[in-house]
Coordinates of C-alpha atoms in Angstrom, one line a residue:
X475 CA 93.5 90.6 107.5
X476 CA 95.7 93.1 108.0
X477 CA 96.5 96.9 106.4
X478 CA 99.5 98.4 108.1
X479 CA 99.1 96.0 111.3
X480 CA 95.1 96.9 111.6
X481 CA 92.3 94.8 111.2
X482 CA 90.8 95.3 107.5
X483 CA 87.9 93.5 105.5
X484 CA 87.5 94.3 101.6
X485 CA 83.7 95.5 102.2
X486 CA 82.2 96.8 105.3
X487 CA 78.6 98.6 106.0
X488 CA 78.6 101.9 106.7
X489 CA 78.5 102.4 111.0
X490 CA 76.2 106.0 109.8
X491 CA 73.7 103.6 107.8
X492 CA 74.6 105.7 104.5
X493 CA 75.9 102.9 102.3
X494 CA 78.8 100.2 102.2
X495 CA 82.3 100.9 102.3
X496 CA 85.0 99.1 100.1
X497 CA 88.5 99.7 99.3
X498 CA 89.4 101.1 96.0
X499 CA 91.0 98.1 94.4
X500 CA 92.3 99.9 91.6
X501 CA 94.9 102.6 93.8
X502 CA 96.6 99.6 95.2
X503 CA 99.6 99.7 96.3
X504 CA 100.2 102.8 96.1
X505 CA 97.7 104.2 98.0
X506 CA 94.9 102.8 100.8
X507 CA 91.1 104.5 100.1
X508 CA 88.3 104.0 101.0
X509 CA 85.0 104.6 99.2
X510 CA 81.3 104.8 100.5
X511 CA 79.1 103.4 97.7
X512 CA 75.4 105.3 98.5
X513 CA 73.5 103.5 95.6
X514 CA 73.0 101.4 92.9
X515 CA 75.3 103.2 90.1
X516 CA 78.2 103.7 92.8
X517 CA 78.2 99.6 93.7
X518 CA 77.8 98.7 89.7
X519 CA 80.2 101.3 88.9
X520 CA 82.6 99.4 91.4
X521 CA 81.7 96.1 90.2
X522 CA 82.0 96.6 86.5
X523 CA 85.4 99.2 87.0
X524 CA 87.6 96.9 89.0
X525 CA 87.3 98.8 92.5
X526 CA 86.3 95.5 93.7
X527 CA 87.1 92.1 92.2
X528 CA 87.4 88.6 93.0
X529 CA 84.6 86.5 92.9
X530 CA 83.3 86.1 95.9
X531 CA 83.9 90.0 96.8
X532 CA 81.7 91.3 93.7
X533 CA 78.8 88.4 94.9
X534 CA 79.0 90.6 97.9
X535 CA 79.0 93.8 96.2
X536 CA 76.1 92.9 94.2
X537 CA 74.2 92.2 97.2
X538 CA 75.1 95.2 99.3
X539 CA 74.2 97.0 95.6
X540 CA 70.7 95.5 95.3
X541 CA 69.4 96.5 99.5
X542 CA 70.5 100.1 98.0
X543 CA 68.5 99.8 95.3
X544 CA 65.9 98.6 97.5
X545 CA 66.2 101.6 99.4
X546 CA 65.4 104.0 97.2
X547 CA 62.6 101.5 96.0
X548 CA 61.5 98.6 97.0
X549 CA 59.3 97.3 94.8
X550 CA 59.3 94.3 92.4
X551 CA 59.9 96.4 89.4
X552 CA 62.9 98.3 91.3
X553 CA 64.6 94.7 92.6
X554 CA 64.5 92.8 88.9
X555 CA 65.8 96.0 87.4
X556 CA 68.8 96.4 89.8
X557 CA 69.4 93.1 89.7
X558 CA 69.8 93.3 85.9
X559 CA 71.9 96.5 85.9
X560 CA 73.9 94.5 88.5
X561 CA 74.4 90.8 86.5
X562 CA 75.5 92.7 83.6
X563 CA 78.5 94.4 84.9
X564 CA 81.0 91.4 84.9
X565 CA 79.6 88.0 83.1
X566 CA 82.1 85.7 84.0
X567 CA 82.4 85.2 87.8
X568 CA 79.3 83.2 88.6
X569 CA 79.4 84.3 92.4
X570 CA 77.4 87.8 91.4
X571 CA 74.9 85.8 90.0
X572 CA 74.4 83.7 93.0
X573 CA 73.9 85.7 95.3
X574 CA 72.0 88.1 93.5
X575 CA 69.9 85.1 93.0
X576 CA 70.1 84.8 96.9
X577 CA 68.5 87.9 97.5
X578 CA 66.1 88.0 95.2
X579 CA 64.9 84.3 96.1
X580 CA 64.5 85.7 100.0
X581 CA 62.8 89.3 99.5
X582 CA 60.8 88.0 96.3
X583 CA 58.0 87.1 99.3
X584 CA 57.8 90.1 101.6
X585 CA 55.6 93.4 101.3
X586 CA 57.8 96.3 100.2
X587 CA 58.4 98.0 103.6
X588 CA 59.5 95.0 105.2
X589 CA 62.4 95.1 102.4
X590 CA 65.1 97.4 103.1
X591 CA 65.8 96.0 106.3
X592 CA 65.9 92.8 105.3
X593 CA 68.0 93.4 102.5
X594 CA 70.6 95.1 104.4
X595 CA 70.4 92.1 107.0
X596 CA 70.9 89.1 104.6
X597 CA 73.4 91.4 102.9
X598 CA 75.5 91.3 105.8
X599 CA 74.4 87.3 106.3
X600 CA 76.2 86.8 103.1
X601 CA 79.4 88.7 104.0
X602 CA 79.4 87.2 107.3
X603 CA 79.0 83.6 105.7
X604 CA 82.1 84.5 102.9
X605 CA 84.4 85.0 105.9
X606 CA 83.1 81.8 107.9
X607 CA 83.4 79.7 104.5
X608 CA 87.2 81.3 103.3
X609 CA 88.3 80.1 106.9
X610 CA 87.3 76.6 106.5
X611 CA 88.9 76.9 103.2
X612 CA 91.8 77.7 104.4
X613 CA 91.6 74.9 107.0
X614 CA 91.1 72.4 104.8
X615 CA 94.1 73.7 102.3
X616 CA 96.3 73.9 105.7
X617 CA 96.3 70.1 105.6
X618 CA 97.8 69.9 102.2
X619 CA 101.0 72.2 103.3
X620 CA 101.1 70.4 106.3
X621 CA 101.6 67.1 104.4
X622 CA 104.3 69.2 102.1
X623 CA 105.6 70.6 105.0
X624 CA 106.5 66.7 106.9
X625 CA 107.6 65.6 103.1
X626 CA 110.3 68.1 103.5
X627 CA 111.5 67.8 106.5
X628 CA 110.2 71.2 107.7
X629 CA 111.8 73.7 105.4
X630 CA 109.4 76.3 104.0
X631 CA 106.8 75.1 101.5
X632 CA 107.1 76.7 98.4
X633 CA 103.5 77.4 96.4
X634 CA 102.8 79.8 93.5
X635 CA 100.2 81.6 93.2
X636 CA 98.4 83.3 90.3
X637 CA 96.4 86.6 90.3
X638 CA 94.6 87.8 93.0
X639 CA 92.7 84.7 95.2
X640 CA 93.5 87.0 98.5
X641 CA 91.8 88.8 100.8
X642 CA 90.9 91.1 98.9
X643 CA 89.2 89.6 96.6
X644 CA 86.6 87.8 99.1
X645 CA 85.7 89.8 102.4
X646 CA 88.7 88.4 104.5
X647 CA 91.1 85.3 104.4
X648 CA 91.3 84.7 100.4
X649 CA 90.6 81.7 98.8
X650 CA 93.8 80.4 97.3
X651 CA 95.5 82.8 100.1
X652 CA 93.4 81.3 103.1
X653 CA 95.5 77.8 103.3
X654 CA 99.0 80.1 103.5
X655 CA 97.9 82.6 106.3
X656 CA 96.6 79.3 108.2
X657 CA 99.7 77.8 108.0
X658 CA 101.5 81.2 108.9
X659 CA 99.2 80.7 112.2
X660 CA 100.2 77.6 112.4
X661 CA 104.0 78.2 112.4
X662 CA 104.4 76.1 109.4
X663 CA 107.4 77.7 107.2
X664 CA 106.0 78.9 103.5
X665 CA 107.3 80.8 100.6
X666 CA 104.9 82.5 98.3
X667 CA 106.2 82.9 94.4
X668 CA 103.4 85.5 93.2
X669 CA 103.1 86.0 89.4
X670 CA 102.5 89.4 88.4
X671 CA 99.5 88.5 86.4
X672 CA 99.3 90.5 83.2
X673 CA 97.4 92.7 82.1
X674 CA 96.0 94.2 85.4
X675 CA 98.8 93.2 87.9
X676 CA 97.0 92.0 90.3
X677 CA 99.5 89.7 91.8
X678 CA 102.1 92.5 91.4
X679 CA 100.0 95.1 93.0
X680 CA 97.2 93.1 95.3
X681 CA 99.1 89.7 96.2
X682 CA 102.3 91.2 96.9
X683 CA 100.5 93.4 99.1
X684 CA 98.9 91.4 101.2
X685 CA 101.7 89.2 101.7
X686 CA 103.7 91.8 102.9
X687 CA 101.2 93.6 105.6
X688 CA 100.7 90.1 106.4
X689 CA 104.6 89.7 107.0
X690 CA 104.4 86.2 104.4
X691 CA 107.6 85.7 102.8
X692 CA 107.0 86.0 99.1
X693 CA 108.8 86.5 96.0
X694 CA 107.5 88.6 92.7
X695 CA 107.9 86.7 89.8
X696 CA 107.0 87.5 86.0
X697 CA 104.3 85.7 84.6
X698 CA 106.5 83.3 82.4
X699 CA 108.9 82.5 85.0
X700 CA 106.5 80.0 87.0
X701 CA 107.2 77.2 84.4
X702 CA 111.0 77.4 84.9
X703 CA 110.9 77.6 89.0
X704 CA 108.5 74.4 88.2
X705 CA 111.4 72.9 86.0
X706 CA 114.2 73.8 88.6
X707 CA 112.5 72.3 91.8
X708 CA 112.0 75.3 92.8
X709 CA 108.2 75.0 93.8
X710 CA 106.3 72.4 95.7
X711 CA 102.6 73.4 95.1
X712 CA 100.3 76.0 93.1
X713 CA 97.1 77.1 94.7
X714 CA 94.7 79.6 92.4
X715 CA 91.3 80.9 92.7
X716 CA 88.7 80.5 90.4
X717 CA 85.5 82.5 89.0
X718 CA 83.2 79.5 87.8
X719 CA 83.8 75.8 87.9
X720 CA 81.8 73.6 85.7
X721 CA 80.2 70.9 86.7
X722 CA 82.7 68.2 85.1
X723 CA 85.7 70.2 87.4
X724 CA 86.8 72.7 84.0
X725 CA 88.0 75.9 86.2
X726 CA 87.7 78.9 84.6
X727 CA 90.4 81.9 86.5
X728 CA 92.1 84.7 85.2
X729 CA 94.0 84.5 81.9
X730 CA 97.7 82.4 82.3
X731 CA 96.1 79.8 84.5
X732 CA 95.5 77.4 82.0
X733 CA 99.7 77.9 81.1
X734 CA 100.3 77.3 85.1
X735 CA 98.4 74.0 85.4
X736 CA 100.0 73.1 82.3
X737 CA 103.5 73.5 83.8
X738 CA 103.1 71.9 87.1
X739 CA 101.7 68.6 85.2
X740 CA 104.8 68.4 83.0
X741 CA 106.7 68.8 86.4
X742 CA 104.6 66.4 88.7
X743 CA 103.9 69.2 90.6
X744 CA 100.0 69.6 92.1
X745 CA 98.1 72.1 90.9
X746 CA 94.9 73.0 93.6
X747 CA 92.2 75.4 93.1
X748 CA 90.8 77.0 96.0
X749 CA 86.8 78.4 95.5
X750 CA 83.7 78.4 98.2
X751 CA 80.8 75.8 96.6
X752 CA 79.4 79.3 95.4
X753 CA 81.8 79.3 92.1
X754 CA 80.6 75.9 91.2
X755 CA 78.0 76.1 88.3
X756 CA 76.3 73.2 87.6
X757 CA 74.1 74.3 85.0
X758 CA 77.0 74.5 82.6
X759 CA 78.3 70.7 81.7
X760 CA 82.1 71.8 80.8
X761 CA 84.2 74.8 80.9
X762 CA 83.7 75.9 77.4
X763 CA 80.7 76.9 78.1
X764 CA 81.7 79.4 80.4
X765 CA 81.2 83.0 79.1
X766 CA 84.7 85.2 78.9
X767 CA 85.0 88.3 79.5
X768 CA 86.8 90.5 76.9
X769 CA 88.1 93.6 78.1
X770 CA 89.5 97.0 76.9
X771 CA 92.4 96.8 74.7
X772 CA 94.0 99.6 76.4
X773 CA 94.7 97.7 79.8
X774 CA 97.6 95.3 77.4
X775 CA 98.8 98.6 75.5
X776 CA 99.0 100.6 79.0
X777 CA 100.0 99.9 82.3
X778 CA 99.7 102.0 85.8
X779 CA 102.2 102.9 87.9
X780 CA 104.4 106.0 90.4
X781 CA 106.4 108.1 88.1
X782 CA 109.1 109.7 90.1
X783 CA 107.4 112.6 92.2
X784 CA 105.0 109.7 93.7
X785 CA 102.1 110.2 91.2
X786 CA 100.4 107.6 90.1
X787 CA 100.4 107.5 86.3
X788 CA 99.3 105.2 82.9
X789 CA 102.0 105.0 80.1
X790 CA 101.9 103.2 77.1
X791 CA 103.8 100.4 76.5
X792 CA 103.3 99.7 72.6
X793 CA 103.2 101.9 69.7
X794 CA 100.4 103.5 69.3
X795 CA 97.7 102.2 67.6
X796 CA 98.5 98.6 67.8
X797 CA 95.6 96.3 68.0
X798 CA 95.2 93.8 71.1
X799 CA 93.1 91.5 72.5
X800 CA 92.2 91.2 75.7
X801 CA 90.4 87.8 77.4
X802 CA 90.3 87.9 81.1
X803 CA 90.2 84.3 81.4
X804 CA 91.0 81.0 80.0
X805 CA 89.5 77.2 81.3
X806 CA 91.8 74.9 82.6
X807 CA 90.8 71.2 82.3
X808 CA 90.1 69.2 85.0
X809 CA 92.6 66.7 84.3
X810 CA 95.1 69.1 85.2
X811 CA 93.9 70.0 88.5
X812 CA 94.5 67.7 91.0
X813 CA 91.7 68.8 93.6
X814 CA 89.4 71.8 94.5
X815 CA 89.3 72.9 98.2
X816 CA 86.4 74.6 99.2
X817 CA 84.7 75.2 102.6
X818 CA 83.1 71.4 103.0
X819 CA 86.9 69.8 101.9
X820 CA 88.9 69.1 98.9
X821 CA 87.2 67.0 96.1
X822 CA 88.1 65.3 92.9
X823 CA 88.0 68.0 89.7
X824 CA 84.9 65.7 88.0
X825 CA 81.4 65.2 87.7
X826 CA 81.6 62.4 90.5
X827 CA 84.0 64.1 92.9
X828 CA 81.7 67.1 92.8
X829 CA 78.5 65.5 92.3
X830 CA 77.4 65.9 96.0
X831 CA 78.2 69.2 96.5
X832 CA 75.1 70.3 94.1

């Protein structure tokens, strides 16, 4: 999409062959850089640190991390270790996994020199692929809004949104963000509410970002105002990502979506979750099976932001010492989700609606 009116993907190879590029993630919106990831430290050090996030963004990642490895050594001993230092860095997202799985399934066979070209090749198949299949998400989403859109007469659709399911967290398009810049093509009126999404802020920092460059009206909302704009009529439709989707439909997102789906069923409201067939795990029978990811205590007792002479700072926001927890997701049911679009349509959230998509 766009970054000040140019043409921008969240990962991109290197044109000098010395590595991947991505966008640091974690200097948004304050500030636009770039970073060249050389090896396999730099794109687990990205992975695990939040430079990149999103699902299908760190399946990408992993798979640009691995051909480094494979650079520097291509033998079976150097792939199964890389691709262990690589699964461990974030547990949840089950896209890392896949297409680390991916790449190991299509080098496993090949003689060691043939593998660094090849790596770096079906790397680039899978980023290419992301894009193709976020596109054809969005297409599919577009018809939803479009039916919202008739239902009210033609005045602008209004859809929450929770975290981060943009651009940036894929390699262009979003997930939960592909259906809304489709419609903007479209010339089909929308209004985005975006929920800051404690503790990180992604929606705050990432989502309204990307609306904005992308010229989307939106609105900034705090994370416990969705329920009430629900309550008020103020909001036709939510649309979130998702990390890992069990095979019954249980959707496992960043923390708060659970309370989102929640509120939209009291209010009649549907509640879709947008994901590529990659999240779906059907190895794990329901969502609380789905590993969580716990993270550092100090990203609820401190948050980032621009102090007054433009640097970017961290300042605590409870007294010091005070214990927190910190889970960086929660599984919403799949009787509260009214349907999953992904890149071959939108299905029923249960075994039977996603049976044939295994």
């Amino acid at each position: 999409m766009l970054i000040d009116g140019q043409k921008r993907t969240a990962i991109w190879p290197d044109p000098e062959d010395q590595g991947v590029y991505i966008i640091d993630q974690t200097r948004l919106p304050h500030v636009v850089a770039n970073v060249l990831l050389r090896d396999l430290d730099d794109a687990a050090r990205a992975i695990k640190n939040m430079l990149v996030r999103g699902a299908p963004l760190i399946g990408v990642t992993a798979a640009y991390g691995l051909a480094l490895a494979l650079r520097a050594d291509p033998s079976d001993a150097s792939m199964a270790q890389a691709a262990e230092v690589l699964r461990a860095t974030r547990p949840t997202a089950v896209n890392l996994a896949w297409a680390l799985a991916r790449m190991t399934g299509f080098l496993q066979p090949m003689p060691d020199e043939l593998r660094r070209d090849a790596a770096f090749a079906f790397a680039k198949h899978l980023l290419e692929k992301d894009v193709a299949c976020n596109s054809a998400i969005g297409d599919h989403g577009l018809a939803l809004i479009r039916a919202l859109s008739e239902k009210r007469g033609g005045a602008p659709v209004r859809i929450l949104t929770h975290c981060n399911a943009g651009w940036l967290a894929t390699v262009d398009w979003g997930t939960a963000t592909a259906p809304i810049y489709k419609a903007q093509e479209a010339g089909i009126p929308v209004h985005v509410f975006v929920d800051e999404t404690r503790p990180r802020n992604q929606g705050a920092s990432l989502t309204a970002f990307e609306l904005g460059q992308q010229k989307v009206p939106h609105t900034l909302i705090v994370d416990n105002a969705g329920g009430h704009l629900m309550q008020r009529g103020e909001i036709d439709m939510a649309i979130v990502g998702a990390d890992r989707i069990a095979a019954n439909g249980d959707v496992c997102n960043k923390i708060g979506t659970y309370l989102k789906a929640l509120a939209a069923r009291d209010c009649g409201l549907p509640f879709y979750v947008a994901a590529p067939v990659s999240t779906l795990d059907f190895a794990l029978a329901e969502g609380g099976l789905i590993p969580i990811e716990e993270r550092a205590p100090e990203e609820v007792t401190f948050m980032p932001g621009v102090a007054g002479n433009g640097e970017v700072v961290s300042v605590r926001i409870a007294p010091k010492d005070t214990p927190a927890r910190n889970p960086a997701f929660d599984v919403t049911p799949a009787r509260l989700v009214s349907g999953i679009i992904t890149e071959k349509g939108v299905f029923d959230a249960s075994r039977e609606g996603l049976a044939g998509l295994a």
